[in-house]
Amino acid sequence: MAGRADSTVLAGARVVLPTGTVENGRVIVEGTRIAGSAHEGARTVDLTGHWVVPGFVDMHNHGGGGASFTSGTVDEVLTGVRTHREHGTTTLVASTVTGEMDFLAQRAGILSELVEQGDLAGIHFEGPFISPCRKGAHSEKLLRHPDPAEVRKLMDAAHGTAKMFTLATELPGGIESVRLLAEHGVIAAIGHTDATYEQTVEAIDAGATVATHLFNAMPPLAHRDPGPIAALLEDERITVELINDGTHLHPAALELAYHHAGAARVALITDAMDAAGFGDGQYQLGPLAVEVKDGVARLVEGGSIAGSTLTLDTAFRRAVTLDRIPVDDAVQSISANPARLLGVYDKVGSLEPGKDADLVVLDADFALKGVMRKGDWAIEPHLG
């Protein structure tokens, strides 16, 4: 049952702070924010045996709850947002997929209004400026070179809410587009790319700062032709997105990324599509038909993986249990790092006084038990 926690002390839990985990810690909520001290008469919630971590921040998400961010109505988009919020994602960027330019510009206008309302944290354009060689679940006939003028058109249509563009930076116009995005404070992400190692280094030097779902939709690592993966892992300016759903990455690949880049340069994402939190069945991803079976989304034609059905509570639980990632590191990757990249770390991404009261309550086995966003319980923990 949802409700406002006007003056609440969450006590007794293991609380993950930027400085580390505090045993028997407490988080004080006053109204919509985290406070440094509690008012007299504040309600206390005993969370002994639980964890309290910052709300999750997903910077790459195409939908959920049966709804698409690329094609859904406003109400459907909000359904997708609520679905992910109930799985711990309190800050979410809406990602589009490849489409006609005018259609994407129209969608940007619709999504930008939801950013202004505070329901979304921004817009990520994944496509159409990507390589046909590594298109994944994008319509090849709608792909185009990353012309800076067209990148600017989508930026303008988003009215200042564009947060990230995924580009195959080796294509004509790619480097110029990276520079344009960097100049305007928008993330240039390298992905769906067939770039060489050298071309990737050039894009990083031009201002690219993110690797879109590292390992996926790019040439594999090879010892004489290291390609983009080596360049993206080795450069401290790059944050690497990882989809930790057990399908997109072998656990050894995830371990390699954490070992080489370090937790401070990993962002755990979902790359979720409509079926996240909804179930198996037939779906559309942009103009392409998708079948979801046993939780895995694939194109009906060709069988390419078509996004994921992942939610971030599952990604977090996998990271700290199956993958043995330290809890503090996983929190950094799923909250603080994406919040910094999106320019919202002053408000979200950690449990500090003055920030939004966005948090997730987990039990001792890291199963989700509660979600709070701006002081409101999206899922109130029922303890007993």
Short mmCIF file of C-alpha atoms in Angstrom, two decimals:
data_model
loop_
_atom_site.label_atom_id
_atom_site.label_comp_id
_atom_site.label_asym_id
_atom_site.label_seq_id
_atom_site.Cartn_x
_atom_site.Cartn_y
_atom_site.Cartn_z
CA MET A 1 0.00 0.00 0.00
CA ALA A 2 1.48 3.35 -1.03
CA GLY A 3 1.73 6.23 1.42
CA ARG A 4 3.71 9.32 2.37
CA ALA A 5 6.42 8.92 4.97
CA ASP A 6 6.39 12.55 6.24
CA SER A 7 8.72 11.93 9.15
CA THR A 8 10.15 8.45 9.29
CA VAL A 9 13.28 6.79 10.65
CA LEU A 10 14.26 3.57 8.91
CA ALA A 11 16.32 1.88 11.59
CA GLY A 12 18.37 -1.25 12.20
CA ALA A 13 19.27 -2.11 8.60
CA ARG A 14 22.56 -2.41 6.83
CA VAL A 15 22.66 0.96 5.06
CA VAL A 16 24.90 1.41 2.03
CA LEU A 17 26.38 4.92 2.01
CA PRO A 18 28.99 6.44 -0.34
CA THR A 19 31.57 5.79 2.40
CA GLY A 20 30.59 2.14 2.79
CA THR A 21 28.06 -0.07 4.54
CA VAL A 22 26.90 0.90 8.03
CA GLU A 23 25.69 -1.91 10.26
CA ASN A 24 22.60 -1.12 12.33
CA GLY A 25 22.28 2.12 10.41
CA ARG A 26 19.37 4.45 9.91
CA VAL A 27 17.93 6.65 7.20
CA ILE A 28 15.81 9.64 8.21
CA VAL A 29 13.11 10.78 5.82
CA GLU A 30 11.46 14.19 6.15
CA GLY A 31 8.83 14.84 3.48
CA THR A 32 10.42 14.10 0.10
CA ARG A 33 14.05 14.20 1.22
CA ILE A 34 16.63 12.48 3.33
CA ALA A 35 17.37 14.42 6.50
CA GLY A 36 20.37 14.57 8.82
CA SER A 37 18.33 14.40 12.02
CA ALA A 38 14.88 13.25 13.04
CA HIS A 39 12.05 15.41 14.36
CA GLU A 40 10.48 14.51 17.67
CA GLY A 41 7.65 12.05 17.19
CA ALA A 42 9.01 10.62 13.94
CA ARG A 43 7.70 7.18 13.08
CA THR A 44 10.31 4.41 13.33
CA VAL A 45 10.33 1.42 11.00
CA ASP A 46 12.45 -1.46 12.28
CA LEU A 47 14.37 -2.93 9.34
CA THR A 48 16.65 -5.21 11.32
CA GLY A 49 17.97 -7.98 9.07
CA HIS A 50 17.42 -5.93 5.92
CA TRP A 51 19.46 -3.76 3.58
CA VAL A 52 18.68 -0.17 2.60
CA VAL A 53 20.31 0.94 -0.65
CA PRO A 54 19.82 3.99 -2.90
CA GLY A 55 17.05 3.85 -5.50
CA PHE A 56 18.26 2.32 -8.74
CA VAL A 57 19.02 4.51 -11.76
CA ASP A 58 18.43 2.97 -15.21
CA MET A 59 19.94 4.96 -18.07
CA HIS A 60 18.95 2.50 -20.84
CA ASN A 61 15.36 1.21 -20.85
CA HIS A 62 12.86 0.77 -23.70
CA GLY A 63 9.75 -0.14 -21.71
CA GLY A 64 8.01 -2.56 -19.39
CA GLY A 65 4.67 -3.66 -18.04
CA GLY A 66 3.54 -4.36 -21.62
CA ALA A 67 4.27 -0.75 -22.65
CA SER A 68 6.81 0.68 -25.11
CA PHE A 69 8.58 4.00 -24.58
CA THR A 70 9.10 4.21 -28.36
CA SER A 71 5.47 3.88 -29.42
CA GLY A 72 3.21 3.87 -26.37
CA THR A 73 0.69 6.51 -25.33
CA VAL A 74 1.50 8.75 -22.37
CA ASP A 75 -0.52 6.48 -20.09
CA GLU A 76 1.30 3.41 -21.43
CA VAL A 77 4.69 5.05 -20.89
CA LEU A 78 3.68 5.81 -17.30
CA THR A 79 2.65 2.15 -16.88
CA GLY A 80 6.17 1.17 -17.92
CA VAL A 81 7.68 3.67 -15.50
CA ARG A 82 5.54 2.34 -12.63
CA THR A 83 6.45 -1.25 -13.48
CA HIS A 84 10.15 -0.55 -13.17
CA ARG A 85 9.65 1.61 -10.09
CA GLU A 86 8.05 -1.37 -8.37
CA HIS A 87 11.30 -3.21 -9.06
CA GLY A 88 13.45 -0.52 -7.45
CA THR A 89 14.17 1.84 -10.37
CA THR A 90 13.35 5.27 -8.99
CA THR A 91 15.15 7.19 -11.78
CA LEU A 92 14.62 6.10 -15.37
CA VAL A 93 15.69 7.29 -18.82
CA ALA A 94 13.37 6.36 -21.70
CA SER A 95 15.21 4.81 -24.64
CA THR A 96 13.87 4.82 -28.18
CA VAL A 97 14.67 2.42 -31.02
CA THR A 98 15.37 3.14 -34.67
CA GLY A 99 12.50 4.77 -36.56
CA GLU A 100 11.79 7.45 -39.14
CA MET A 101 13.32 10.79 -38.18
CA ASP A 102 9.99 12.62 -38.01
CA PHE A 103 8.51 9.87 -35.86
CA LEU A 104 11.45 9.99 -33.44
CA ALA A 105 11.19 13.77 -33.25
CA GLN A 106 7.50 13.45 -32.43
CA ARG A 107 8.23 10.86 -29.73
CA ALA A 108 10.91 13.13 -28.29
CA GLY A 109 8.32 15.85 -27.86
CA ILE A 110 5.94 13.50 -26.01
CA LEU A 111 8.64 12.01 -23.78
CA SER A 112 10.11 15.44 -23.01
CA GLU A 113 6.84 16.44 -21.35
CA LEU A 114 7.14 13.45 -19.02
CA VAL A 115 10.69 14.52 -18.21
CA GLU A 116 9.41 18.00 -17.33
CA GLN A 117 6.77 16.41 -15.08
CA GLY A 118 9.47 14.44 -13.26
CA ASP A 119 8.32 10.99 -14.37
CA LEU A 120 11.38 10.41 -16.56
CA ALA A 121 14.99 11.52 -16.15
CA GLY A 122 15.63 12.08 -19.86
CA ILE A 123 15.64 10.53 -23.32
CA HIS A 124 18.17 8.15 -24.88
CA PHE A 125 18.18 7.79 -28.66
CA GLU A 126 19.43 4.31 -29.58
CA GLY A 127 19.39 4.44 -33.36
CA PRO A 128 19.00 5.29 -36.15
CA PHE A 129 22.68 6.33 -36.28
CA ILE A 130 24.09 2.80 -35.95
CA SER A 131 25.88 0.23 -38.08
CA PRO A 132 23.92 -2.20 -40.27
CA CYS A 133 26.67 -4.72 -39.49
CA ARG A 134 25.74 -4.65 -35.79
CA LYS A 135 22.12 -3.57 -35.94
CA GLY A 136 20.75 -6.11 -33.47
CA ALA A 137 17.00 -5.57 -33.09
CA HIS A 138 16.85 -2.43 -35.24
CA SER A 139 15.27 -2.11 -38.68
CA GLU A 140 18.09 -2.00 -41.24
CA LYS A 141 16.07 -0.07 -43.80
CA LEU A 142 15.65 2.82 -41.33
CA LEU A 143 19.32 3.13 -40.37
CA ARG A 144 21.27 6.22 -41.40
CA HIS A 145 24.67 7.80 -40.94
CA PRO A 146 25.06 10.06 -37.90
CA ASP A 147 24.63 13.39 -39.67
CA PRO A 148 25.23 16.15 -37.08
CA ALA A 149 22.29 18.12 -38.51
CA GLU A 150 19.94 15.20 -37.88
CA VAL A 151 21.39 14.59 -34.42
CA ARG A 152 20.73 18.26 -33.73
CA LYS A 153 17.14 17.87 -34.99
CA LEU A 154 16.43 15.20 -32.38
CA MET A 155 18.19 17.20 -29.67
CA ASP A 156 15.99 20.19 -30.48
CA ALA A 157 12.84 18.03 -30.55
CA ALA A 158 13.68 16.84 -27.04
CA HIS A 159 13.70 20.43 -25.73
CA GLY A 160 16.79 19.95 -23.60
CA THR A 161 15.80 16.54 -22.22
CA ALA A 162 18.06 14.41 -24.47
CA LYS A 163 20.57 12.69 -22.21
CA MET A 164 22.30 10.22 -24.53
CA PHE A 165 22.71 9.13 -28.16
CA THR A 166 24.09 5.74 -29.15
CA LEU A 167 26.21 6.06 -32.29
CA ALA A 168 28.33 3.90 -34.55
CA THR A 169 31.03 6.54 -34.49
CA GLU A 170 33.04 4.97 -37.35
CA LEU A 171 30.31 5.92 -39.84
CA PRO A 172 30.49 9.17 -41.85
CA GLY A 173 29.57 12.06 -39.56
CA GLY A 174 30.19 10.01 -36.42
CA ILE A 175 33.11 11.96 -34.98
CA GLU A 176 31.47 15.30 -35.80
CA SER A 177 28.29 14.11 -34.08
CA VAL A 178 30.24 13.09 -30.97
CA ARG A 179 31.77 16.57 -30.81
CA LEU A 180 28.36 18.19 -31.21
CA LEU A 181 26.87 16.12 -28.40
CA ALA A 182 29.83 16.75 -26.09
CA GLU A 183 29.57 20.50 -26.70
CA HIS A 184 25.93 20.42 -25.60
CA GLY A 185 26.45 18.23 -22.54
CA VAL A 186 24.72 15.19 -24.04
CA ILE A 187 26.31 11.76 -23.62
CA ALA A 188 27.79 10.28 -26.79
CA ALA A 189 27.69 6.49 -26.37
CA ILE A 190 29.55 4.10 -28.65
CA GLY A 191 27.38 1.13 -29.57
CA HIS A 192 25.89 -1.01 -32.33
CA THR A 193 29.28 -0.41 -33.88
CA ASP A 194 31.68 -2.21 -36.20
CA ALA A 195 34.56 0.12 -35.29
CA THR A 196 38.19 -0.87 -35.06
CA TYR A 197 40.26 -0.27 -31.94
CA GLU A 198 41.79 2.84 -33.53
CA GLN A 199 38.42 4.25 -34.62
CA THR A 200 37.06 3.74 -31.12
CA VAL A 201 40.01 5.59 -29.59
CA GLU A 202 39.35 8.48 -31.99
CA ALA A 203 35.72 8.66 -30.86
CA ILE A 204 36.72 8.65 -27.19
CA ASP A 205 39.19 11.44 -27.81
CA ALA A 206 36.38 13.38 -29.54
CA GLY A 207 34.24 13.18 -26.40
CA ALA A 208 32.41 9.82 -26.22
CA THR A 209 31.99 8.71 -22.59
CA VAL A 210 29.78 5.58 -22.56
CA ALA A 211 29.87 2.10 -24.08
CA THR A 212 26.33 1.01 -24.94
CA HIS A 213 25.79 -2.52 -23.54
CA LEU A 214 29.47 -3.49 -23.72
CA PHE A 215 30.20 -6.75 -25.61
CA ASN A 216 26.76 -6.77 -27.27
CA ALA A 217 26.33 -5.45 -30.83
CA MET A 218 30.05 -4.91 -31.44
CA PRO A 219 32.99 -6.99 -32.74
CA PRO A 220 34.31 -9.51 -30.23
CA LEU A 221 37.67 -9.10 -28.54
CA ALA A 222 40.49 -10.71 -30.56
CA HIS A 223 44.17 -10.85 -29.79
CA ARG A 224 45.42 -9.26 -33.03
CA ASP A 225 42.31 -7.18 -33.69
CA PRO A 226 41.13 -6.01 -30.26
CA GLY A 227 38.31 -3.88 -31.69
CA PRO A 228 36.16 -1.54 -29.61
CA ILE A 229 35.94 -3.69 -26.48
CA ALA A 230 39.60 -3.28 -25.54
CA ALA A 231 39.53 0.46 -26.24
CA LEU A 232 36.38 0.96 -24.19
CA LEU A 233 37.57 -1.12 -21.24
CA GLU A 234 41.00 0.45 -20.99
CA ASP A 235 40.05 4.14 -21.14
CA GLU A 236 39.21 5.75 -17.80
CA ARG A 237 36.93 8.26 -19.54
CA ILE A 238 34.47 5.51 -20.50
CA THR A 239 31.65 4.06 -18.41
CA VAL A 240 30.57 0.64 -19.67
CA GLU A 241 26.93 -0.46 -19.62
CA LEU A 242 26.35 -4.10 -18.68
CA ILE A 243 23.11 -6.11 -19.03
CA ASN A 244 23.31 -8.63 -16.19
CA ASP A 245 20.39 -10.90 -17.08
CA GLY A 246 22.28 -14.16 -17.65
CA THR A 247 21.47 -14.03 -21.38
CA HIS A 248 23.36 -11.03 -22.76
CA LEU A 249 26.62 -11.76 -20.92
CA HIS A 250 28.49 -14.81 -19.72
CA PRO A 251 29.45 -14.31 -16.05
CA ALA A 252 33.12 -14.31 -17.08
CA ALA A 253 32.48 -11.31 -19.37
CA LEU A 254 30.87 -9.41 -16.51
CA GLU A 255 33.79 -10.30 -14.26
CA LEU A 256 36.24 -9.15 -16.93
CA ALA A 257 34.51 -5.77 -17.20
CA TYR A 258 34.46 -5.24 -13.43
CA HIS A 259 38.06 -6.37 -13.08
CA HIS A 260 39.40 -4.20 -15.89
CA ALA A 261 37.19 -1.11 -15.66
CA GLY A 262 36.50 -1.22 -11.93
CA ALA A 263 33.17 -0.65 -10.21
CA ALA A 264 33.46 3.13 -10.68
CA ARG A 265 33.19 2.70 -14.45
CA VAL A 266 30.34 0.19 -14.68
CA ALA A 267 26.66 1.08 -15.11
CA LEU A 268 24.23 -1.81 -14.69
CA ILE A 269 21.28 -1.31 -17.07
CA THR A 270 18.24 -3.30 -18.16
CA ASP A 271 17.89 -2.50 -21.89
CA ALA A 272 14.37 -3.66 -21.06
CA MET A 273 11.57 -3.89 -23.61
CA ASP A 274 7.79 -4.09 -23.16
CA ALA A 275 7.77 -7.61 -21.67
CA ALA A 276 9.79 -6.64 -18.58
CA GLY A 277 7.56 -7.28 -15.59
CA PHE A 278 4.81 -8.53 -17.91
CA GLY A 279 5.56 -11.98 -19.31
CA ASP A 280 6.12 -14.12 -22.38
CA GLY A 281 4.28 -13.49 -25.63
CA GLN A 282 4.33 -11.55 -28.89
CA TYR A 283 5.54 -7.93 -28.89
CA GLN A 284 6.73 -5.16 -31.19
CA LEU A 285 10.10 -3.41 -30.82
CA GLY A 286 9.74 -0.42 -33.11
CA PRO A 287 8.60 -1.91 -36.43
CA LEU A 288 9.98 -5.39 -35.68
CA ALA A 289 8.10 -8.39 -34.29
CA VAL A 290 9.51 -9.94 -31.13
CA GLU A 291 8.75 -13.21 -29.37
CA VAL A 292 9.47 -13.52 -25.68
CA LYS A 293 9.90 -17.09 -24.51
CA ASP A 294 11.13 -18.13 -21.07
CA GLY A 295 11.91 -14.48 -20.38
CA VAL A 296 14.24 -14.08 -23.38
CA ALA A 297 13.25 -11.61 -26.12
CA ARG A 298 14.26 -12.41 -29.71
CA LEU A 299 13.28 -11.10 -33.12
CA VAL A 300 10.78 -13.36 -34.87
CA GLU A 301 12.79 -12.91 -38.08
CA GLY A 302 16.44 -13.80 -37.60
CA GLY A 303 16.40 -14.58 -33.89
CA SER A 304 18.56 -11.66 -32.68
CA ILE A 305 18.26 -10.81 -29.00
CA ALA A 306 15.77 -7.93 -28.82
CA GLY A 307 16.47 -6.11 -25.59
CA SER A 308 15.75 -7.82 -22.29
CA THR A 309 12.97 -8.52 -19.84
CA LEU A 310 15.28 -7.57 -16.98
CA THR A 311 14.43 -5.38 -14.00
CA LEU A 312 17.17 -3.81 -11.92
CA ASP A 313 16.29 -5.63 -8.70
CA THR A 314 17.11 -8.87 -10.52
CA ALA A 315 20.29 -7.39 -11.99
CA PHE A 316 21.40 -6.28 -8.51
CA ARG A 317 20.58 -9.60 -6.87
CA ARG A 318 22.47 -11.52 -9.57
CA ALA A 319 25.47 -9.21 -9.18
CA VAL A 320 25.85 -9.67 -5.42
CA THR A 321 24.92 -13.36 -5.24
CA LEU A 322 25.81 -15.25 -8.43
CA ASP A 323 28.56 -12.88 -9.59
CA ARG A 324 30.01 -12.19 -6.13
CA ILE A 325 30.27 -8.44 -6.74
CA PRO A 326 30.69 -6.64 -3.38
CA VAL A 327 27.45 -4.93 -2.36
CA ASP A 328 29.08 -1.49 -2.19
CA ASP A 329 30.41 -1.93 -5.73
CA ALA A 330 27.06 -3.09 -7.08
CA VAL A 331 25.34 -0.08 -5.49
CA GLN A 332 27.87 2.22 -7.11
CA SER A 333 27.21 0.63 -10.50
CA ILE A 334 23.42 0.64 -10.27
CA SER A 335 22.85 4.01 -8.60
CA ALA A 336 25.75 6.44 -8.21
CA ASN A 337 27.52 5.98 -11.54
CA PRO A 338 24.47 6.41 -13.81
CA ALA A 339 23.26 9.32 -11.66
CA ARG A 340 26.59 11.08 -12.16
CA LEU A 341 26.55 10.45 -15.91
CA LEU A 342 23.02 11.83 -16.17
CA GLY A 343 23.95 14.93 -14.17
CA VAL A 344 21.51 14.21 -11.35
CA TYR A 345 23.85 13.00 -8.60
CA ASP A 346 23.07 16.13 -6.59
CA LYS A 347 19.52 14.76 -6.18
CA VAL A 348 19.71 10.95 -6.43
CA GLY A 349 22.16 8.04 -6.54
CA SER A 350 23.17 7.90 -2.88
CA LEU A 351 21.66 8.09 0.61
CA GLU A 352 22.79 11.52 1.80
CA PRO A 353 20.98 14.34 3.61
CA GLY A 354 19.35 16.79 1.24
CA LYS A 355 18.88 14.28 -1.57
CA ASP A 356 15.56 12.84 -2.69
CA ALA A 357 14.29 10.07 -0.41
CA ASP A 358 14.72 7.42 -3.11
CA LEU A 359 15.63 4.04 -1.65
CA VAL A 360 15.17 0.29 -1.88
CA VAL A 361 14.68 -2.13 1.01
CA LEU A 362 16.03 -5.65 0.48
CA ASP A 363 15.92 -8.67 2.74
CA ALA A 364 18.96 -10.65 3.82
CA ASP A 365 18.83 -12.62 0.55
CA PHE A 366 18.60 -9.40 -1.50
CA ALA A 367 14.97 -9.89 -2.49
CA LEU A 368 13.11 -6.61 -2.89
CA LYS A 369 10.79 -5.74 0.01
CA GLY A 370 10.21 -2.00 -0.31
CA VAL A 371 10.66 0.94 -2.67
CA MET A 372 10.44 4.61 -1.73
CA ARG A 373 10.55 7.50 -4.21
CA LYS A 374 10.65 11.09 -2.98
CA GLY A 375 9.29 10.01 0.38
CA ASP A 376 6.37 8.00 -1.02
CA TRP A 377 6.28 4.24 -0.65
CA ALA A 378 5.76 2.70 -4.11
CA ILE A 379 6.00 -0.61 -2.25
CA GLU A 380 5.75 -0.40 1.52
CA PRO A 381 7.69 -3.10 3.35
CA HIS A 382 5.42 -5.36 5.38
CA LEU A 383 7.52 -6.82 8.12
CA GLY A 384 6.53 -9.37 10.66
#
